[in-house]
XYZ file of C-alpha atoms in Angstrom:
664
model
C 54.781 17.014 -44.039
C 55.129 19.298 -41.025
C 51.540 20.541 -41.532
C 50.248 16.938 -41.676
C 52.044 16.016 -38.446
C 50.690 19.175 -36.849
C 47.110 18.272 -37.863
C 47.580 14.710 -36.653
C 48.891 16.027 -33.340
C 45.858 18.300 -32.936
C 43.465 15.428 -33.743
C 45.248 13.205 -31.272
C 45.013 15.903 -28.601
C 41.266 16.348 -29.190
C 40.765 12.574 -28.916
C 42.834 12.436 -25.736
C 40.957 15.325 -24.114
C 37.610 13.805 -25.057
C 38.620 10.458 -23.621
C 39.812 12.046 -20.394
C 36.547 14.022 -20.171
C 34.465 10.877 -20.569
C 36.555 9.002 -18.038
C 36.129 11.878 -15.594
C 32.377 11.311 -15.769
C 32.674 7.768 -14.408
C 31.856 7.763 -10.669
C 34.281 6.017 -8.336
C 33.471 2.317 -8.253
C 31.115 2.574 -11.226
C 31.542 1.820 -14.908
C 28.497 3.558 -16.387
C 27.964 7.294 -16.634
C 25.069 9.040 -18.369
C 26.314 11.839 -20.615
C 22.980 13.120 -22.000
C 19.729 12.725 -20.085
C 16.343 12.301 -21.810
C 14.320 15.525 -21.730
C 10.605 16.066 -21.089
C 8.426 16.784 -24.117
C 5.256 18.844 -24.556
C 3.591 17.571 -27.725
C 0.381 17.606 -29.731
C -1.465 14.393 -30.528
C -0.350 13.080 -33.903
C 3.219 14.353 -33.472
C 6.331 12.223 -33.781
C 7.948 12.223 -30.350
C 11.463 11.081 -29.445
C 13.471 10.647 -26.256
C 17.243 10.248 -26.416
C 19.890 9.145 -23.951
C 23.640 8.763 -24.291
C 25.908 7.071 -21.789
C 29.479 5.866 -21.537
C 31.107 2.689 -20.267
C 34.647 1.487 -20.976
C 33.229 -1.993 -21.645
C 30.289 -1.023 -23.885
C 26.838 0.296 -23.083
C 23.270 -1.099 -23.191
C 19.909 0.567 -22.690
C 16.416 -0.387 -21.576
C 13.598 2.159 -21.817
C 10.878 2.227 -19.195
C 7.408 3.712 -18.821
C 6.328 4.483 -15.260
C 9.253 2.362 -14.076
C 8.240 -0.751 -16.064
C 10.310 -2.068 -18.960
C 9.120 -1.243 -22.481
C 9.537 -4.529 -24.406
C 12.024 -4.300 -27.265
C 12.965 -0.674 -26.582
C 16.721 -1.084 -26.094
C 18.225 1.613 -28.297
C 19.500 5.048 -27.363
C 16.384 6.681 -28.863
C 12.729 5.959 -28.139
C 10.362 7.212 -30.847
C 6.569 7.400 -31.204
C 4.963 8.202 -34.545
C 1.424 9.576 -34.503
C 1.639 9.793 -30.720
C -1.675 9.832 -28.867
C -2.854 10.838 -25.401
C -2.495 7.259 -24.182
C 1.262 7.498 -24.926
C 1.694 10.129 -22.214
C 3.494 9.214 -19.013
C 6.847 9.219 -17.272
C 9.660 7.793 -19.404
C 13.170 6.873 -18.335
C 15.982 4.569 -19.340
C 18.491 2.424 -17.541
C 22.025 2.445 -18.963
C 24.059 -0.617 -18.060
C 27.099 -2.715 -18.804
C 28.127 -6.063 -17.374
C 28.728 -4.682 -13.852
C 26.763 -1.460 -13.360
C 23.256 -0.134 -14.062
C 22.346 3.546 -13.764
C 18.858 5.028 -14.040
C 18.353 8.151 -16.124
C 16.313 11.166 -15.148
C 12.548 10.895 -15.691
C 11.230 12.603 -18.826
C 7.517 13.389 -18.936
C 5.476 13.264 -22.145
C 2.518 15.666 -22.009
C 0.007 16.474 -24.739
C -0.920 20.135 -24.499
C -3.925 19.867 -26.831
C -5.670 17.307 -24.611
C -8.310 19.155 -22.565
C -7.573 19.740 -18.906
C -10.198 18.148 -16.657
C -11.178 20.273 -13.662
C -10.511 17.937 -10.731
C -12.236 17.966 -7.356
C -10.725 16.428 -4.265
C -13.992 15.896 -2.392
C -16.808 13.611 -3.479
C -19.499 16.244 -2.920
C -17.793 18.638 -5.380
C -17.399 16.141 -8.229
C -17.969 17.402 -11.766
C -19.489 15.638 -14.761
C -17.417 13.963 -17.477
C -18.518 15.456 -20.797
C -19.255 14.609 -23.495
C -20.943 11.552 -22.019
C -20.528 9.537 -25.226
C -16.763 9.582 -24.923
C -13.722 11.762 -24.531
C -10.253 12.179 -23.139
C -8.810 14.614 -20.630
C -5.819 15.178 -18.447
C -5.025 16.567 -15.013
C -3.028 15.778 -11.918
C -3.582 14.491 -8.400
C -0.599 16.242 -6.822
C -2.740 18.038 -4.232
C -5.372 15.310 -3.866
C -6.187 13.615 -0.563
C -8.623 11.000 0.712
C -11.642 12.002 2.759
C -12.999 9.930 5.674
C -15.303 7.142 4.584
C -13.986 6.731 1.051
C -14.182 3.154 -0.249
C -10.987 1.376 -1.234
C -10.820 1.503 -5.044
C -10.286 -2.030 -6.353
C -9.777 -3.044 -2.741
C -6.462 -1.172 -2.620
C -5.050 1.479 -0.308
C -5.052 4.842 -2.076
C -4.159 8.258 -0.750
C -4.853 10.949 -3.361
C -8.268 10.596 -5.025
C -10.211 12.803 -7.434
C -13.910 12.250 -8.204
C -16.080 12.576 -11.308
C -19.655 11.694 -12.186
C -20.833 10.282 -15.491
C -24.333 9.650 -16.825
C -24.710 7.657 -20.073
C -27.443 8.934 -22.428
C -28.078 5.394 -23.735
C -27.388 1.888 -22.502
C -24.352 0.039 -23.764
C -20.818 -1.011 -22.884
C -18.685 1.644 -21.196
C -14.889 1.619 -21.094
C -12.652 3.812 -18.966
C -8.854 3.813 -18.877
C -6.054 5.779 -17.258
C -3.486 4.694 -19.869
C -1.262 7.728 -20.445
C -0.980 8.478 -16.711
C 2.401 8.852 -15.058
C 1.849 6.981 -11.784
C 0.319 3.804 -10.329
C -3.388 4.500 -10.738
C -6.482 2.957 -9.171
C -9.820 3.271 -10.940
C -13.297 2.395 -9.638
C -16.916 3.175 -10.498
C -19.906 3.120 -8.169
C -23.611 3.820 -8.120
C -25.308 5.919 -5.465
C -24.985 9.550 -4.514
C -23.861 9.235 -0.881
C -20.174 8.602 -0.172
C -20.981 6.300 2.724
C -23.468 4.250 0.693
C -21.775 3.705 -2.668
C -22.282 0.365 -4.433
C -19.413 -1.000 -6.568
C -20.214 -1.562 -10.224
C -19.715 -5.140 -11.421
C -16.477 -5.283 -13.480
C -16.011 -1.620 -12.581
C -12.694 -1.405 -10.716
C -9.056 -2.032 -11.576
C -5.439 -1.490 -10.625
C -3.054 -2.402 -13.471
C -5.092 -3.888 -16.357
C -4.037 -1.183 -18.860
C -0.344 -1.922 -18.318
C 2.538 0.164 -16.982
C 0.708 0.626 -13.669
C -2.393 2.148 -15.293
C -6.000 0.985 -15.100
C -8.874 -0.017 -17.397
C -12.458 -1.175 -16.872
C -15.382 -2.176 -19.102
C -18.921 -2.666 -17.804
C -22.587 -2.675 -18.740
C -23.843 0.903 -18.473
C -27.528 1.702 -17.992
C -28.979 4.847 -19.584
C -29.740 7.652 -17.145
C -27.795 6.105 -14.240
C -25.365 8.441 -12.509
C -22.067 6.641 -12.009
C -19.428 7.927 -9.601
C -15.808 7.540 -10.732
C -12.782 7.764 -8.470
C -9.218 7.999 -9.769
C -6.685 7.361 -7.018
C -3.030 6.399 -6.632
C -1.927 3.096 -5.092
C -0.443 3.638 -1.625
C -0.550 7.412 -2.028
C 1.019 7.631 -5.503
C 0.299 10.956 -7.234
C 1.101 12.554 -10.576
C -0.207 13.509 -14.014
C -3.133 11.471 -15.270
C -4.884 10.855 -18.563
C -8.486 9.663 -18.445
C -10.226 8.287 -21.543
C -13.812 7.066 -21.697
C -16.117 5.658 -24.357
C -19.715 4.462 -24.571
C -20.630 1.875 -27.190
C -24.414 1.865 -27.664
C -25.394 -1.813 -27.949
C -27.847 -4.379 -26.677
C -24.965 -6.807 -26.085
C -24.062 -7.433 -22.471
C -20.718 -8.254 -20.974
C -20.619 -11.176 -18.518
C -20.673 -9.753 -14.987
C -18.477 -11.063 -12.175
C -20.083 -10.954 -8.740
C -17.244 -12.615 -6.791
C -13.596 -12.651 -7.800
C -11.277 -15.637 -7.202
C -9.583 -15.788 -3.824
C -5.958 -15.030 -3.119
C -4.662 -18.334 -1.772
C -1.672 -19.874 -0.135
C -1.447 -23.409 -1.472
C -0.926 -24.835 2.021
C -4.513 -23.893 2.955
C -7.387 -26.337 3.136
C -10.298 -26.472 0.647
C -8.104 -25.861 -2.353
C -10.122 -24.305 -5.142
C -10.643 -21.055 -6.996
C -14.206 -19.940 -7.699
C -15.634 -17.053 -9.722
C -19.323 -16.254 -9.289
C -21.029 -14.595 -12.260
C -24.510 -13.186 -12.780
C -26.107 -15.760 -15.066
C -29.111 -13.479 -15.608
C -26.963 -10.985 -17.533
C -25.757 -13.241 -20.361
C -24.965 -16.952 -20.726
C -21.218 -17.553 -20.959
C -18.444 -20.078 -21.321
C -15.443 -20.366 -19.020
C -11.746 -21.049 -19.517
C -9.138 -20.960 -16.778
C -5.620 -19.829 -17.640
C -2.305 -20.017 -15.806
C 0.389 -17.490 -16.703
C -1.736 -16.508 -19.689
C -2.014 -20.046 -21.095
C -5.307 -22.026 -21.202
C -5.520 -24.952 -18.791
C -6.802 -27.987 -20.721
C -10.216 -29.163 -19.552
C -10.657 -26.385 -16.983
C -13.894 -24.908 -18.346
C -15.987 -24.466 -15.207
C -16.403 -21.502 -12.902
C -14.506 -23.424 -10.205
C -10.906 -24.577 -10.580
C -10.157 -27.573 -8.347
C -6.583 -28.263 -7.282
C -5.107 -31.735 -6.902
C -1.639 -33.033 -6.189
C 1.177 -31.571 -4.046
C 0.514 -28.104 -2.674
C 3.709 -26.673 -4.179
C 2.477 -27.682 -7.657
C -0.526 -25.360 -7.334
C 1.624 -22.230 -7.426
C 0.787 -19.955 -10.344
C -1.052 -16.901 -11.701
C -4.607 -17.995 -12.440
C -7.323 -16.145 -14.287
C -10.777 -17.043 -15.598
C -11.708 -15.917 -19.120
C -15.485 -15.538 -19.485
C -16.939 -15.331 -23.006
C -20.517 -14.390 -23.838
C -22.403 -17.101 -25.740
C -24.477 -14.514 -27.609
C -21.423 -12.623 -28.913
C -18.012 -14.258 -28.568
C -16.269 -10.895 -28.928
C -17.651 -9.902 -25.524
C -15.004 -11.211 -23.135
C -14.354 -10.483 -19.465
C -11.358 -11.663 -17.459
C -11.349 -12.165 -13.721
C -8.757 -10.664 -11.448
C -5.527 -12.651 -11.276
C -5.432 -15.090 -8.377
C -1.804 -15.505 -7.435
C -1.566 -18.829 -5.626
C 1.587 -19.123 -3.528
C 3.072 -21.796 -1.317
C 4.513 -21.140 2.140
C 6.667 -23.662 3.926
C 7.862 -22.613 7.364
C 8.831 -24.149 10.687
C 6.546 -23.980 13.721
C 7.756 -20.469 14.557
C 7.052 -19.169 11.026
C 3.992 -17.784 9.257
C 2.339 -20.081 6.727
C 0.207 -17.164 5.521
C 3.173 -15.003 4.511
C 3.097 -13.783 0.896
C 5.316 -12.192 -1.708
C 3.978 -9.128 -3.554
C 4.525 -7.687 -7.004
C 4.886 -4.215 -5.460
C 7.063 -2.986 -2.636
C 4.692 -1.051 -0.376
C 2.116 -3.858 0.018
C 4.914 -6.112 1.236
C 5.910 -3.473 3.764
C 2.316 -2.943 4.960
C 0.741 -6.088 6.462
C -2.664 -4.358 6.507
C -2.613 -3.851 2.742
C -5.701 -5.374 1.087
C -5.415 -7.763 -1.860
C -5.889 -6.781 -5.506
C -9.547 -7.700 -5.673
C -12.363 -5.590 -7.075
C -14.397 -3.529 -4.679
C -13.576 -5.812 -1.793
C -15.828 -8.443 -3.384
C -13.166 -11.125 -3.480
C -12.471 -13.513 -0.649
C -9.511 -11.436 0.402
C -5.940 -12.360 1.128
C -5.109 -15.021 3.693
C -5.313 -13.814 7.309
C -2.004 -12.804 8.815
C -0.401 -12.405 5.391
C 2.703 -10.597 6.550
C 5.822 -10.752 7.299
C 7.473 -14.166 7.327
C 9.297 -15.311 10.451
C 10.688 -18.375 12.147
C 14.024 -20.046 11.533
C 13.584 -21.805 8.198
C 11.112 -21.525 5.372
C 10.442 -21.083 1.675
C 8.031 -18.962 -0.336
C 7.147 -20.170 -3.847
C 5.277 -17.899 -6.244
C 4.832 -16.961 -9.891
C 6.304 -13.696 -11.178
C 4.271 -13.804 -14.409
C 3.387 -10.256 -15.594
C 5.400 -8.657 -12.773
C 7.112 -5.310 -13.430
C 9.351 -2.779 -11.732
C 8.045 0.417 -10.161
C 9.081 4.074 -10.433
C 12.198 4.739 -8.381
C 12.913 1.064 -7.729
C 16.621 0.276 -7.400
C 18.479 -1.772 -9.983
C 19.052 -4.700 -7.669
C 22.641 -5.914 -7.692
C 23.262 -3.536 -10.641
C 20.968 -5.618 -12.857
C 18.236 -3.735 -14.800
C 15.753 -6.543 -14.139
C 12.100 -5.839 -14.744
C 9.944 -8.450 -12.945
C 10.449 -7.890 -9.235
C 8.590 -9.501 -6.351
C 8.931 -8.366 -2.711
C 8.861 -10.359 0.508
C 9.072 -9.166 4.112
C 10.766 -11.141 6.891
C 10.887 -10.314 10.599
C 13.090 -12.571 12.735
C 12.000 -13.465 16.242
C 15.612 -13.980 17.286
C 18.869 -12.221 16.519
C 21.166 -14.287 14.344
C 22.688 -14.850 10.923
C 20.109 -14.981 8.109
C 20.848 -16.763 4.839
C 18.552 -16.240 1.830
C 18.781 -17.962 -1.558
C 16.674 -18.611 -4.664
C 17.398 -22.328 -5.162
C 14.580 -23.920 -7.152
C 13.683 -20.824 -9.200
C 13.026 -21.625 -12.847
C 14.740 -18.607 -14.421
C 17.896 -16.505 -14.132
C 17.303 -14.164 -11.226
C 18.639 -11.466 -8.969
C 18.269 -11.558 -5.194
C 18.668 -8.501 -2.978
C 18.007 -7.811 0.708
C 17.312 -4.381 2.208
C 16.786 -2.836 5.597
C 15.155 0.470 6.373
C 11.789 1.788 7.536
C 9.918 0.339 4.550
C 8.195 3.596 3.593
C 9.864 4.236 0.226
C 12.603 3.085 -2.118
C 14.784 6.045 -1.125
C 15.103 4.873 2.475
C 16.095 1.288 1.673
C 19.555 0.230 2.848
C 21.244 -2.552 0.877
C 22.389 -5.497 3.007
C 23.561 -7.762 0.213
C 22.687 -9.173 -3.188
C 23.543 -11.956 -5.598
C 22.820 -12.976 -9.178
C 21.824 -16.562 -9.904
C 22.230 -17.788 -13.472
C 22.687 -21.199 -15.038
C 26.479 -21.061 -14.671
C 26.367 -19.716 -11.098
C 23.127 -20.865 -9.418
C 21.541 -20.002 -6.081
C 24.238 -17.856 -4.459
C 22.960 -17.035 -0.957
C 22.884 -13.615 0.682
C 23.985 -13.829 4.325
C 23.726 -11.003 6.864
C 23.242 -10.370 10.576
C 19.527 -10.036 11.355
C 18.158 -8.391 14.502
C 15.170 -9.644 16.460
C 12.012 -7.672 15.605
C 13.490 -5.753 12.653
C 11.725 -6.206 9.307
C 13.861 -6.901 6.242
C 12.752 -6.609 2.617
C 13.774 -9.345 0.194
C 13.311 -8.853 -3.539
C 13.524 -11.378 -6.368
C 13.940 -9.914 -9.857
C 14.586 -11.495 -13.249
C 17.790 -11.094 -15.229
C 16.773 -9.170 -18.330
C 13.196 -9.027 -17.004
C 12.806 -12.825 -17.034
C 9.943 -14.320 -15.034
C 8.721 -17.727 -13.935
C 8.318 -19.683 -10.720
C 10.358 -18.019 -8.000
C 11.693 -19.547 -4.789
C 12.841 -17.590 -1.761
C 14.442 -19.827 0.872
C 15.632 -18.524 4.225
C 17.417 -19.969 7.234
C 18.154 -18.106 10.455
C 20.961 -19.428 12.602
C 20.800 -18.010 16.104
C 23.080 -18.613 19.095
C 21.376 -20.214 22.090
C 19.452 -18.106 24.574
C 17.887 -19.167 27.875
C 14.274 -18.089 28.223
C 13.538 -19.757 31.587
C 16.419 -20.588 33.930
C 16.491 -22.350 37.329
C 15.451 -20.018 40.138
C 16.781 -19.917 43.702
C 14.287 -21.351 46.197
C 13.910 -22.862 49.667
C 12.416 -26.335 50.103
C 11.340 -28.602 52.945
C 13.035 -31.950 53.491
C 11.228 -34.660 51.501
C 9.541 -32.176 49.159
C 9.180 -33.133 45.443
C 10.642 -30.530 43.073
C 10.203 -29.916 39.328
C 13.029 -27.888 37.739
C 11.602 -26.655 34.411
C 13.735 -24.682 31.934
C 13.260 -23.391 28.376
C 15.673 -22.088 25.766
C 15.873 -21.215 22.067
C 18.252 -20.954 19.119
C 18.777 -22.423 15.682
C 19.964 -25.052 14.973
C 18.021 -26.362 17.939
C 20.187 -26.253 21.091
C 20.642 -28.857 23.802
C 20.221 -28.247 27.513
C 22.209 -29.718 30.417
C 21.357 -29.072 34.065
C 24.279 -28.962 36.486
C 24.581 -29.325 40.264
C 27.511 -27.561 41.933
C 29.203 -27.316 38.508
C 28.810 -31.016 37.623
C 26.434 -32.405 35.018
C 23.403 -34.063 36.575
C 22.791 -37.540 35.143
C 19.476 -37.694 33.320
C 19.189 -33.906 33.212
C 19.852 -33.479 29.487
C 17.483 -32.534 26.654
C 17.892 -32.092 22.900
C 14.552 -30.279 22.649
C 13.612 -26.690 23.549
C 12.645 -27.605 27.141
C 14.223 -29.528 30.007
C 12.333 -30.899 33.004
C 14.287 -32.422 35.892
C 12.414 -33.906 38.832
C 13.670 -34.393 42.357
C 11.495 -36.929 44.128
C 12.549 -36.085 47.698
C 14.642 -33.035 48.549
C 17.344 -33.454 51.178
C 20.391 -31.706 52.547
C 22.578 -33.574 50.055
C 20.636 -31.968 47.188
C 20.914 -28.431 48.558
C 23.404 -26.408 46.534
C 23.855 -24.514 43.291
C 21.982 -25.413 40.088
C 22.584 -23.906 36.663
C 21.755 -24.648 33.015
C 24.175 -24.930 30.083
C 22.588 -24.502 26.620
C 24.611 -25.089 23.444
C 24.331 -25.343 19.673
C 26.975 -25.134 16.898
C 27.073 -21.336 17.255
C 28.108 -21.364 20.927
C 26.911 -21.948 24.467
C 25.421 -19.967 27.329
C 25.180 -20.699 31.057
C 22.455 -19.428 33.345
C 23.162 -17.558 36.552
C 23.629 -19.956 39.492
C 20.452 -20.666 41.438
C 20.888 -21.726 45.093
C 18.512 -24.353 46.489
C 18.259 -24.168 50.312
C 16.955 -26.723 52.792
C 14.540 -25.213 55.320
C 15.524 -26.325 58.829
C 12.396 -24.923 60.497
C 9.385 -22.788 59.727
C 11.228 -19.729 60.991
C 12.783 -17.336 58.445
C 16.533 -16.913 58.858
C 19.587 -15.067 57.581
C 22.127 -16.995 55.485
C 25.700 -15.803 55.010
C 25.285 -12.343 56.602
C 28.094 -9.936 55.778
C 28.855 -6.608 57.447
C 31.491 -4.465 55.783
C 32.197 -0.728 55.555
C 28.966 0.075 57.331
C 26.830 -2.035 54.983
C 24.917 -5.178 55.876
C 24.026 -7.749 53.214
C 22.515 -11.181 53.572
C 20.286 -13.812 51.976
C 16.961 -14.464 53.645
C 15.277 -17.858 53.382
C 11.778 -18.614 54.557
C 8.802 -20.720 53.700
C 7.589 -19.976 50.186
C 4.739 -17.498 49.817
C 4.914 -16.338 53.437
C 5.490 -12.897 54.912
C 8.550 -11.947 56.924
C 9.651 -8.731 58.624
C 13.230 -7.433 58.874
C 13.770 -5.240 61.934
C 16.748 -3.265 63.204
C 17.864 -1.841 66.527
C 20.775 0.198 67.808
C 20.448 -1.006 71.401
C 18.810 -4.457 71.234
C 15.795 -3.059 73.081
C 13.870 -0.931 70.643
C 13.175 -2.685 67.331
C 11.997 -0.872 64.226
C 10.537 -2.668 61.185
C 12.666 -1.980 58.152
C 11.057 -4.157 55.497
C 8.042 -6.430 55.178
C 8.083 -8.793 52.199
C 6.314 -11.762 50.690
C 8.674 -14.006 48.708
C 7.139 -16.642 46.382
C 10.397 -18.631 46.130
C 11.328 -18.349 49.809
C 14.724 -16.820 48.905
C 15.611 -13.155 48.622
C 18.643 -10.904 49.062
C 18.695 -8.037 51.552
C 20.872 -4.898 51.691
C 20.591 -2.375 54.523
C 20.192 0.955 52.690
C 21.086 3.153 55.692
C 23.802 1.205 57.475
C 26.505 3.797 56.767
C 24.532 6.389 58.782
C 24.865 4.501 62.072
C 27.951 3.387 64.002
C 26.247 0.052 64.611
C 22.901 -1.644 63.964
C 21.468 -5.031 64.931
C 19.088 -6.989 62.707
C 16.558 -9.727 63.258
C 13.909 -11.428 61.136
C 10.456 -12.615 62.150
C 7.698 -14.418 60.297
């Protein structure tokens, strides 16, 4: 009995120590702690490969595996396994461990296949090497030291930063396919003809950003025997890492349909609402089918998709599927045209857009995702939003997260879209997702906008069916760009709404100005002011509201038909909205009694002389001084547009006495 109690005591002690050890791993304010990180694997093609993670949470733990930052559908266990793994399974794997309040990203584990040949990479176009064997192959390498050289084209119309070049010559004609699936970063892939960097011609259907999934690229095109094709493999916005490149040539007389012009990137508020794809009808006859969010649109079987109805109803992810009539297995899909809707006040930007990646949203010069620059391009001025109120409506279909992206509001997410907003006034900004068709997460960040690591969280909220559209409210500063992200709970996607409203206290942008007027002169007092909600303006005379000098708009014009001595005095402007009020500095209106300039309210004290000078507007006057009333020295010559200026003698303390006079 004593031995049994002793054993039970030891077991209890081990359990207690283990529990205390696990609890010690929980960071302050967090529930989830990763106990075992997934480890990188060097494998051989055909191997069974596994990654494992273990984590702890007092309330239970969940996992979501990711490849290159994007969620792997259905991979929610503690172990991720590949049987008969191939080169295209390579990449950067990670997991997010989460409970109902906290989400923590694991370390990145790289899968590399050591038996895949290493491709000798060249940074410069002139040094490019041939891809062999020409009939097909697979190789690996990295772009860690790669750069761009002056004059390089934009692969797939995207900003790169670290390109490597190859050349490839098919021995026979047929259909060529190239893919970077198995790479560990956001790749760009493009093929060209020509042998001069400055004179390259894009290959029809020959460029891509993300078609292969998980931020990797794939293209298929009609290859002509004996033609030297130039291939560039780059990283979107300077991304670099390990790559896998696979290529194949299918000898055949079949031809893929060729797209000459991709559909435009539209904002639904634009005129001439349509999407058009131009194909080369001389290559192969084809049929057309438009899709939205991957689903066929009934009756839309022409190369042009015409929009009807309210602009906000046009929002979606559109794509044209083109099928060869001579062989229905030969199918080409256009680039995705993401039609969005912007609704903003007069101070906003109707061409603002949300992006499925962070850096394009932070870079207003970023080109659209259109092949070889052949598309119509993104709307002009497509960055950042502004103004006081507005909404952006867009589809998040096929969106994904990126490597290093935060878990917004401690939600794993998986379908994020980014939006930049730059206020033109300082005030309180409220952002919500009311109208979105799926459970979502909203987060707002500040920071320089150059990477995820420099983002600073300013607030977040989760909107689900039982708790919809919770706004994020924060103090926004004039001219500072903020980054707003909409993600889906559990990776959900759909039609997303981002609604913003900036409330700003009133500010006076043009106040009454002191001036001198002749008797009988007509005067226009024009003032402007800003704020949101829209402020009112009231002009005052000697501290009393002037009848008829009130405006509920952003300007106030008060007219004096005939100026007189009774109207000489102090004028100021009071501007107010629900956030407060502001009063302009007093502006003195003087009545000119003659054409001669004169001093008003001169003051001499402690050796200093100060006064106000009034004169005819836009005339010259001279201030002179003397110590004996005989010899006069010019001290200042001025031209005053308003006829009113202040004067301070800068040297009065140096003299026991000085006399002043003013002349025109």
